Amino acid sequence: MEMIRGYPDYMRESIEKVEKTRPQRLKATFKAMTLEEREQILNEYHPDYKPEAKRDLKIGPSKGQRLPHEVADLLEAHPLIDPDDVDLSRVDYDCDILIIGGGGAGTVAALWAHYSGVPVDRMLMTTKLRHGDSNSMMAQGGIQAADRPEDSPPRHYLDAIGGGHFTNKPELVKALTMDAPAIIQWHEELGVMYDKDDKGVMMELSGGGTSRKRMHSARDYTGMEIMRAIRDEARNIEVPVLEFCPAVELLKDDQGRVAGAVLFNMETDQYYVVRAKAVIMATGGFGRLHIQGFATTNHYGATADGLVMAYHVGANLIDLDSVQYHPTGAAYPEQIVGLLVTEKVRGLGAQPVNKNGELFVFPLEPRDVESANFIRECYGRDNGIITPTGMKGVWLDSPMIDDLKGEGTIRKNLAAMVRMFERFGIDMTKDPILVFPTLHYQNGGVEINDKAETSVPGLFAGGEVEGGVHGKNRLMGNSLLDYNVFGRRAGINAAEYVKKVTPGKLSLDHARKYEEALKNAGVETDRKAPMLLPDYRGNHVLSRALDIF
Amino acid sequence: MKIPYYPGCTLKTTAKPFEDTTKAVSEVLGIELLEMPRWNCCGTVYSLASDDLMHQLAPIRNLIRVQDMGYDRVTTLCSMCYNTLEQANQLVKGDPEKLEKMNSFMDQEKDYTGGVTVVHYLTLLKEMGFDSLPVKNPLKGLTVVPYYGCLLLRPEEISIDNPERPTIMAELLAALGATVVDHPYKLECCGSYHTVDYKEVVCEKTYHILSSARKRGAEAVVLSCPLCEFNLDFRQKDLEQELAPMPILYFSQLLAVSLGLFDALGFDQHYVDPEPLLKEKGLLR
Amino acid sequence: MTEDIKTRMIKVYIMGREYEVPEGLTIMKAMEYAGYRFIRGAGCRAGFCGACGTIFRKKDEYKFRTALACQTPAEDGMYLTELPFVPANKAEYELEELTSEPSIIVSLYPEIARCVSCNTCTKACPQDLQVMDYIQASLRGDINQAAELSFDCLQCGLCAARCPADIVHYHVGQLARRVYGKYVLPRSQHLKERNDEIKAGAFDQEMEKLTAMGLEQLKKLYTERDIEK
Ligand SMILES: Cc1cc2nc3c(=O)[nH]c(=O)nc-3n(C[C@H](O)[C@H](O)[C@H](O)COP(=O)(O)OP(=O)(O)OC[C@H]3O[C@@H](n4cnc5c(N)ncnc54)[C@H](O)[C@@H]3O)c2cc1C
Ligand code: FES
């Protein structure tokens, strides 16, 4: 197989067709789908609409909810720790607020709890990897906020709720869209380098499903730029952080309130008992569950731990039946399969085209609709391009961007993307790139209200772990916003809540009851949860592994 | 004339008036300063240790950048930068082995060929001829002393003038119409970086230099080095002895005044404000 | 069109020990294939977090190389290890109390004055940033350039681990960017105005109506809304 500028020769033939149709496509548009058309293609081609991929949950407060098998498997699993192994009489950390998860939501919660009067030495943040190693660091495209005169929060509301197929909780969407401009202004105060013109006017782009240009970005490292700034701020005020110490189980007190957690130091295998007046769950999403075998854009620690822990203490779950596949995951080369190609590539004008160089879909449909169109093109119409490892994908005609927006636009605005492909010999300013939907976002989660409270007293949640904000489908740029809005609300409301609370006697009885419920429901399994980290060791190793150390 | 211009760190901060006035003057004189798009600190203070090539990387890397621009000369204002750049330049020009070693260390850059010359801006002016300066506002009635310090003249190999009896600044100032007086401390060291840890050393030097200038009738001292400027100007506030305030000026500031360029003089960045003196002489607009 | 490719196996030396792994994996995946399960050394797995800083040498080459394990293909004969942690002191400051004056960075990180322009940091940077240039820009107070040149920094720490002058470049860049973002970039006027409107209750009524609206009407509004081109 001969390689020419990063692609095998046979793929080059298709690229030539893409190049041939480009001049006429530069002027072409494609009609957006009607609501009926959307529904039809989703039913036929979206992985989420396959009934066999899901089952009804057998236990707990959300019993009967339909969930992907991979999520149900974790909820119908034994708690990772045996309550009898843990000595709750010795408390290692005593604090007002325990924040679980050092990504965006957790960090924002810490800052706002601090602004609301909780001293930093009365907080503890614990996280599974390093502070900041999270999905929040990886967002490229942008964050929504209706701050232009031609836009408004109600309009943002309408876009978000329509994008979510009208299943979102209205009070949450209201909070999301009304808080948005204040969040961006807070970021400005913190020194986030948003893309602006020299007069300070935000340079905003459209995103899938938005009716106004509303996407604020910081080149294509938006998530990183925000995360870096808030983390730096948390370090300046000295928020105590335990790294590589995931929470493995929440603690309750004798009044049924959440009152701390058991942490596990993954490097020493030691556990710590944390007593806290309130707990903020900010553990992010579940991409690393590889639902239906999909590759994922998510970070290493996105394993739904927070869902599991919250469910053990009796929190409601919502909208977890729906999973977001991002239409443009890298499909080639093999080393980066599944990694995100930001929506901004389409936002800037790149069109999806099939193996014959034809534009086959409106480039900025909501994500689920766009994904379903890609899957139909590959598997329904056989117009996909096959990679050397047998995967299929469609072209994203990136070089168009420079034609449309001027030479150098791609390098300036999509530096991270250019770099990712360049490392493997592909120049996306000259050649299209191959994409296919990838597992991207947990649309639902632990149900909260607009104060970021869950259904269990003492337990707050913000960010991707919670649900209700986006309904059955999230629009791009609304989840960075989500973690800021509800991370902030969790911090503020938890700070208020802890003023009135004295934790009672700590207990893990809920874990014992969970075991019982499993038994009663007839679940027989050796699965344990939370998962903490996925295991990617080679089969030849796992098949000969001994558990003796 | 087009020539690459190496600014140096101080010129971008505390010595901004030095750069601003030079830029204004250059425009009038038809010198197109091509500010180097990439540059690093000159290395500040030429390293005298013969086996310490690490400290020569900074100046040589700058010369490589000049080479990359396709030029064989570069000009600079700060005496310290001039000194460090040109000394390192001389070192590698005279020692191919050292040059090769440094080139192989900096393997991500193109090799330095030794083909660049560092020209101090005063030299550039002299080449054009001081008499040809289009003086509009002669510095009549202003008595000044030039102060050279060490770095423009020592060591001899890089000296921009006769190292014992320099006249270049005096010639320039005379051409601008000022009355120039000589004084014995014009080559005296100002105390340099002792200013950080041994302020008293610098104060003593400053007092000697300035009081002697004063005795000879000088109303202002003119120089070309931001560090000398700081020591002679700002240390006046720390002097134990009595001394009437003495304005310290970059030669480029007086040049600008004499050419009628009053916009970017930057006098507010001095400790002793030169404005009253120049006003009194009727030299400011 | 698929070609059936027999995966070729290559030899890599992980912390000195030889393993056989399939060709075409990233260093990270190759180590996992060989049996390593990461606790440290893997974060985003996509080139965005800097958790996977790696040092290695290639077969028959004297060069000491650095890279991100998640973004670099493993090659035959590679000697490699991941760097679990880079100790580095961060200056603590209240951004509110800083200014954009040129001496601000060097006052918080005085060690940047020790830079001899050896450029080792630049060579070490897996993002191909001009690291030395942004340290130099910080030194001379050019906050604008320091912020711009360091913008794509993932804070993996490889620069700091390699620096003979003990500089912590990535923290320096962070400070430059925050100062630049807060004090140099112009503030957005329309953003401020929008927040004033929200505070004044300008959207409360409309929002109230929307949150109470029945599904059919909401759908109609949604479908009929105009879309900005
Ligand atoms: C590649 C990519 C691109 C994206 N682009 C965009 C975009 O352009 N715009 C947009 O709005 N959104 C985008 N998103 C989505 C958005 O980034 C996330 O939804 C959001 O950042 C989630 O924030 P979070 O704080 O809830 O979770 P995270 O940022 O993932 O943080 C969760 C943290 O909790 C830790 N954790 C997990 N389990 C435990 C445990 N048991 N104990 C302790 N800690 C634990 C995790 O390790 C992690 O550090 C993108 C997501 C990805 C993956
Ligand atoms: S794991 Fe995040 S950069 Fe490699």
mmCIF file of N, CA and C in Angstrom, chain C residues 32-109:
data_model
loop_
_atom_site.group_PDB
_atom_site.id
_atom_site.type_symbol
_atom_site.label_atom_id
_atom_site.label_comp_id
_atom_site.label_asym_id
_atom_site.label_seq_id
_atom_site.Cartn_x
_atom_site.Cartn_y
_atom_site.Cartn_z
ATOM 1 N N GLU C 32 0.136 0.115 26.782
ATOM 2 C CA GLU C 32 -1.020 -0.607 27.308
ATOM 3 C C GLU C 32 -1.077 -2.020 26.731
ATOM 4 N N TYR C 33 -0.816 -2.094 25.449
ATOM 5 C CA TYR C 33 -0.826 -3.415 24.825
ATOM 6 C C TYR C 33 0.165 -4.325 25.547
ATOM 7 N N ALA C 34 1.310 -3.744 25.904
ATOM 8 C CA ALA C 34 2.351 -4.532 26.558
ATOM 9 C C ALA C 34 1.967 -4.923 27.985
ATOM 10 N N GLY C 35 0.897 -4.310 28.502
ATOM 11 C CA GLY C 35 0.444 -4.744 29.817
ATOM 12 C C GLY C 35 0.439 -3.664 30.878
ATOM 13 N N TYR C 36 0.804 -2.436 30.519
ATOM 14 C CA TYR C 36 0.781 -1.356 31.505
ATOM 15 C C TYR C 36 -0.623 -0.785 31.601
ATOM 16 N N ARG C 37 -1.102 -0.644 32.831
ATOM 17 C CA ARG C 37 -2.382 0.039 33.007
ATOM 18 C C ARG C 37 -2.072 1.360 33.703
ATOM 19 N N PHE C 38 -2.345 2.446 33.017
ATOM 20 C CA PHE C 38 -1.918 3.742 33.538
ATOM 21 C C PHE C 38 -2.770 4.221 34.688
ATOM 22 N N ILE C 39 -2.121 4.724 35.698
ATOM 23 C CA ILE C 39 -2.810 5.574 36.668
ATOM 24 C C ILE C 39 -2.366 6.995 36.351
ATOM 25 N N ARG C 40 -1.072 7.218 36.471
ATOM 26 C CA ARG C 40 -0.519 8.472 35.958
ATOM 27 C C ARG C 40 -0.184 8.287 34.477
ATOM 28 N N GLY C 41 0.020 9.390 33.813
ATOM 29 C CA GLY C 41 0.528 9.287 32.448
ATOM 30 C C GLY C 41 -0.536 9.168 31.378
ATOM 31 N N ALA C 42 -1.803 9.215 31.752
ATOM 32 C CA ALA C 42 -2.851 9.263 30.735
ATOM 33 C C ALA C 42 -3.954 10.174 31.253
ATOM 34 N N GLY C 43 -4.363 11.108 30.428
ATOM 35 C CA GLY C 43 -5.426 12.017 30.848
ATOM 36 C C GLY C 43 -6.481 12.048 29.764
ATOM 37 N N CYS C 44 -6.309 12.981 28.840
ATOM 38 C CA CYS C 44 -7.310 13.140 27.791
ATOM 39 C C CYS C 44 -7.166 12.081 26.708
ATOM 40 N N ARG C 45 -5.972 11.579 26.538
ATOM 41 C CA ARG C 45 -5.625 10.617 25.486
ATOM 42 C C ARG C 45 -5.829 11.220 24.099
ATOM 43 N N ALA C 46 -5.763 12.513 23.992
ATOM 44 C CA ALA C 46 -6.048 13.155 22.704
ATOM 45 C C ALA C 46 -5.193 14.386 22.438
ATOM 46 N N GLY C 47 -4.137 14.572 23.203
ATOM 47 C CA GLY C 47 -3.275 15.722 22.927
ATOM 48 C C GLY C 47 -3.771 17.040 23.467
ATOM 49 N N PHE C 48 -4.541 17.011 24.572
ATOM 50 C CA PHE C 48 -5.059 18.266 25.113
ATOM 51 C C PHE C 48 -4.698 18.543 26.573
ATOM 52 N N CYS C 49 -4.124 17.564 27.280
ATOM 53 C CA CYS C 49 -3.996 17.788 28.721
ATOM 54 C C CYS C 49 -2.568 17.756 29.221
ATOM 55 N N GLY C 50 -1.662 17.166 28.469
ATOM 56 C CA GLY C 50 -0.266 17.146 28.891
ATOM 57 C C GLY C 50 0.050 16.149 29.985
ATOM 58 N N ALA C 51 -0.802 15.148 30.194
ATOM 59 C CA ALA C 51 -0.529 14.166 31.254
ATOM 60 C C ALA C 51 0.513 13.140 30.822
ATOM 61 N N CYS C 52 0.756 13.045 29.520
ATOM 62 C CA CYS C 52 1.492 11.887 29.020
ATOM 63 C C CYS C 52 2.865 12.236 28.485
ATOM 64 N N GLY C 53 3.482 13.254 29.046
ATOM 65 C CA GLY C 53 4.829 13.631 28.618
ATOM 66 C C GLY C 53 5.764 12.429 28.650
ATOM 67 N N THR C 54 6.496 12.271 27.602
ATOM 68 C CA THR C 54 7.288 11.059 27.418
ATOM 69 C C THR C 54 8.692 11.417 26.983
ATOM 70 N N ILE C 55 9.667 10.665 27.478
ATOM 71 C CA ILE C 55 11.023 10.870 26.977
ATOM 72 C C ILE C 55 11.497 9.581 26.327
ATOM 73 N N PHE C 56 12.172 9.714 25.234
ATOM 74 C CA PHE C 56 12.604 8.495 24.536
ATOM 75 C C PHE C 56 13.815 8.741 23.643
ATOM 76 N N ARG C 57 14.412 7.649 23.270
ATOM 77 C CA ARG C 57 15.435 7.710 22.227
ATOM 78 C C ARG C 57 15.041 6.749 21.126
ATOM 79 N N LYS C 58 15.422 7.126 19.900
ATOM 80 C CA LYS C 58 15.145 6.238 18.787
ATOM 81 C C LYS C 58 16.367 5.364 18.537
ATOM 82 N N LYS C 59 16.114 4.287 17.861
ATOM 83 C CA LYS C 59 17.190 3.368 17.502
ATOM 84 C C LYS C 59 18.330 4.146 16.826
ATOM 85 N N ASP C 60 19.534 3.876 17.221
ATOM 86 C CA ASP C 60 20.728 4.433 16.581
ATOM 87 C C ASP C 60 20.704 5.959 16.478
ATOM 88 N N GLU C 61 20.246 6.617 17.492
ATOM 89 C CA GLU C 61 20.240 8.076 17.430
ATOM 90 C C GLU C 61 20.636 8.617 18.787
ATOM 91 N N TYR C 62 21.494 9.626 18.806
ATOM 92 C CA TYR C 62 21.946 10.129 20.106
ATOM 93 C C TYR C 62 20.918 11.042 20.753
ATOM 94 N N LYS C 63 19.993 11.552 19.967
ATOM 95 C CA LYS C 63 19.096 12.586 20.475
ATOM 96 C C LYS C 63 18.166 12.101 21.577
ATOM 97 N N PHE C 64 17.997 12.951 22.565
ATOM 98 C CA PHE C 64 17.062 12.717 23.653
ATOM 99 C C PHE C 64 15.771 13.394 23.240
ATOM 100 N N ARG C 65 14.751 12.612 22.994
ATOM 101 C CA ARG C 65 13.530 13.199 22.436
ATOM 102 C C ARG C 65 12.404 13.250 23.455
ATOM 103 N N THR C 66 11.482 14.160 23.214
ATOM 104 C CA THR C 66 10.336 14.301 24.095
ATOM 105 C C THR C 66 9.078 14.337 23.239
ATOM 106 N N ALA C 67 7.977 13.861 23.786
ATOM 107 C CA ALA C 67 6.731 13.844 23.014
ATOM 108 C C ALA C 67 5.563 13.572 23.942
ATOM 109 N N LEU C 68 4.367 13.645 23.380
ATOM 110 C CA LEU C 68 3.172 13.196 24.074
ATOM 111 C C LEU C 68 2.936 11.739 23.680
ATOM 112 N N ALA C 69 2.807 10.883 24.678
ATOM 113 C CA ALA C 69 2.656 9.461 24.387
ATOM 114 C C ALA C 69 1.376 9.174 23.618
ATOM 115 N N CYS C 70 0.353 10.006 23.827
ATOM 116 C CA CYS C 70 -0.925 9.724 23.172
ATOM 117 C C CYS C 70 -0.962 10.216 21.735
ATOM 118 N N GLN C 71 0.066 10.941 21.308
ATOM 119 C CA GLN C 71 0.033 11.546 19.975
ATOM 120 C C GLN C 71 1.239 11.159 19.129
ATOM 121 N N THR C 72 1.988 10.165 19.584
ATOM 122 C CA THR C 72 3.226 9.835 18.874
ATOM 123 C C THR C 72 3.268 8.337 18.579
ATOM 124 N N PRO C 73 3.448 7.971 17.328
ATOM 125 C CA PRO C 73 3.503 6.547 17.011
ATOM 126 C C PRO C 73 4.736 5.881 17.632
ATOM 127 N N ALA C 74 4.548 4.686 18.148
ATOM 128 C CA ALA C 74 5.686 3.903 18.628
ATOM 129 C C ALA C 74 6.454 3.391 17.414
ATOM 130 N N GLU C 75 7.777 3.389 17.529
ATOM 131 C CA GLU C 75 8.590 2.922 16.409
ATOM 132 C C GLU C 75 9.494 1.794 16.872
ATOM 133 N N ASP C 76 9.883 1.000 15.910
ATOM 134 C CA ASP C 76 10.752 -0.123 16.210
ATOM 135 C C ASP C 76 12.052 0.376 16.843
ATOM 136 N N GLY C 77 12.431 -0.242 17.932
ATOM 137 C CA GLY C 77 13.714 0.082 18.549
ATOM 138 C C GLY C 77 13.667 1.250 19.519
ATOM 139 N N MET C 78 12.484 1.767 19.771
ATOM 140 C CA MET C 78 12.374 2.919 20.666
ATOM 141 C C MET C 78 12.665 2.532 22.113
ATOM 142 N N TYR C 79 13.414 3.378 22.787
ATOM 143 C CA TYR C 79 13.626 3.249 24.234
ATOM 144 C C TYR C 79 12.789 4.296 24.914
ATOM 145 N N LEU C 80 11.852 3.914 25.768
ATOM 146 C CA LEU C 80 10.959 4.971 26.236
ATOM 147 C C LEU C 80 10.480 4.800 27.669
ATOM 148 N N THR C 81 10.041 5.923 28.196
ATOM 149 C CA THR C 81 9.362 5.926 29.486
ATOM 150 C C THR C 81 8.442 7.123 29.543
ATOM 151 N N GLU C 82 7.438 7.044 30.393
ATOM 152 C CA GLU C 82 6.602 8.221 30.624
ATOM 153 C C GLU C 82 7.081 8.943 31.871
ATOM 154 N N LEU C 83 6.779 10.219 31.911
ATOM 155 C CA LEU C 83 7.187 11.050 33.030
ATOM 156 C C LEU C 83 5.976 11.219 33.942
ATOM 157 N N PRO C 84 5.995 10.616 35.135
ATOM 158 C CA PRO C 84 4.768 10.659 35.927
ATOM 159 C C PRO C 84 4.419 12.032 36.476
ATOM 160 N N PHE C 85 5.422 12.879 36.661
ATOM 161 C CA PHE C 85 5.172 14.114 37.393
ATOM 162 C C PHE C 85 6.343 15.051 37.169
ATOM 163 N N VAL C 86 6.065 16.330 37.102
ATOM 164 C CA VAL C 86 7.141 17.314 37.038
ATOM 165 C C VAL C 86 6.987 18.272 38.212
ATOM 166 N N PRO C 87 7.893 18.214 39.182
ATOM 167 C CA PRO C 87 7.767 19.161 40.291
ATOM 168 C C PRO C 87 7.996 20.573 39.767
ATOM 169 N N ALA C 88 7.143 21.497 40.144
ATOM 170 C CA ALA C 88 7.285 22.859 39.634
ATOM 171 C C ALA C 88 6.561 23.810 40.564
ATOM 172 N N ASN C 89 7.225 24.866 40.946
ATOM 173 C CA ASN C 89 6.567 25.832 41.816
ATOM 174 C C ASN C 89 5.805 26.855 41.001
ATOM 175 N N LYS C 90 4.594 27.109 41.427
ATOM 176 C CA LYS C 90 3.787 28.114 40.760
ATOM 177 C C LYS C 90 3.718 29.345 41.650
ATOM 178 N N ALA C 91 3.873 30.490 41.056
ATOM 179 C CA ALA C 91 3.716 31.718 41.839
ATOM 180 C C ALA C 91 2.246 31.870 42.203
ATOM 181 N N GLU C 92 1.971 32.307 43.394
ATOM 182 C CA GLU C 92 0.586 32.595 43.756
ATOM 183 C C GLU C 92 0.377 34.098 43.726
ATOM 184 N N TYR C 93 -0.749 34.499 43.150
ATOM 185 C CA TYR C 93 -0.988 35.933 43.011
ATOM 186 C C TYR C 93 -2.480 36.183 42.975
ATOM 187 N N GLU C 94 -2.831 37.400 43.282
ATOM 188 C CA GLU C 94 -4.212 37.801 43.076
ATOM 189 C C GLU C 94 -4.255 38.601 41.791
ATOM 190 N N LEU C 95 -4.903 38.047 40.812
ATOM 191 C CA LEU C 95 -4.919 38.690 39.501
ATOM 192 C C LEU C 95 -5.436 40.120 39.599
ATOM 193 N N GLU C 96 -6.414 40.303 40.471
ATOM 194 C CA GLU C 96 -6.993 41.632 40.673
ATOM 195 C C GLU C 96 -5.935 42.681 41.018
ATOM 196 N N GLU C 97 -4.887 42.228 41.696
ATOM 197 C CA GLU C 97 -3.895 43.193 42.164
ATOM 198 C C GLU C 97 -2.740 43.384 41.196
ATOM 199 N N LEU C 98 -2.738 42.623 40.111
ATOM 200 C CA LEU C 98 -1.645 42.771 39.155
ATOM 201 C C LEU C 98 -1.981 43.878 38.153
ATOM 202 N N THR C 99 -0.988 44.219 37.341
ATOM 203 C CA THR C 99 -1.211 45.158 36.247
ATOM 204 C C THR C 99 -0.535 44.569 35.024
ATOM 205 N N SER C 100 -0.622 45.273 33.922
ATOM 206 C CA SER C 100 0.061 44.754 32.738
ATOM 207 C C SER C 100 1.395 45.450 32.533
ATOM 208 N N GLU C 101 1.945 46.024 33.588
ATOM 209 C CA GLU C 101 3.229 46.697 33.369
ATOM 210 C C GLU C 101 4.313 45.664 33.050
ATOM 211 N N PRO C 102 5.312 46.101 32.263
ATOM 212 C CA PRO C 102 6.256 45.143 31.703
ATOM 213 C C PRO C 102 7.004 44.285 32.732
ATOM 214 N N SER C 103 7.195 44.792 33.928
ATOM 215 C CA SER C 103 8.005 44.029 34.882
ATOM 216 C C SER C 103 7.194 42.982 35.638
ATOM 217 N N ILE C 104 5.902 42.855 35.305
ATOM 218 C CA ILE C 104 5.024 42.059 36.148
ATOM 219 C C ILE C 104 5.434 40.585 36.174
ATOM 220 N N ILE C 105 5.799 40.047 35.038
ATOM 221 C CA ILE C 105 6.089 38.610 35.008
ATOM 222 C C ILE C 105 7.408 38.310 35.710
ATOM 223 N N VAL C 106 8.404 39.127 35.409
ATOM 224 C CA VAL C 106 9.712 38.860 36.012
ATOM 225 C C VAL C 106 9.662 39.093 37.523
ATOM 226 N N SER C 107 8.739 39.916 37.981
ATOM 227 C CA SER C 107 8.661 40.124 39.418
ATOM 228 C C SER C 107 8.094 38.891 40.128
ATOM 229 N N LEU C 108 7.236 38.142 39.448
ATOM 230 C CA LEU C 108 6.699 36.924 40.063
ATOM 231 C C LEU C 108 7.548 35.691 39.768
ATOM 232 N N TYR C 109 8.225 35.723 38.642
ATOM 233 C CA TYR C 109 9.114 34.619 38.277
ATOM 234 C C TYR C 109 10.509 35.162 37.969
#
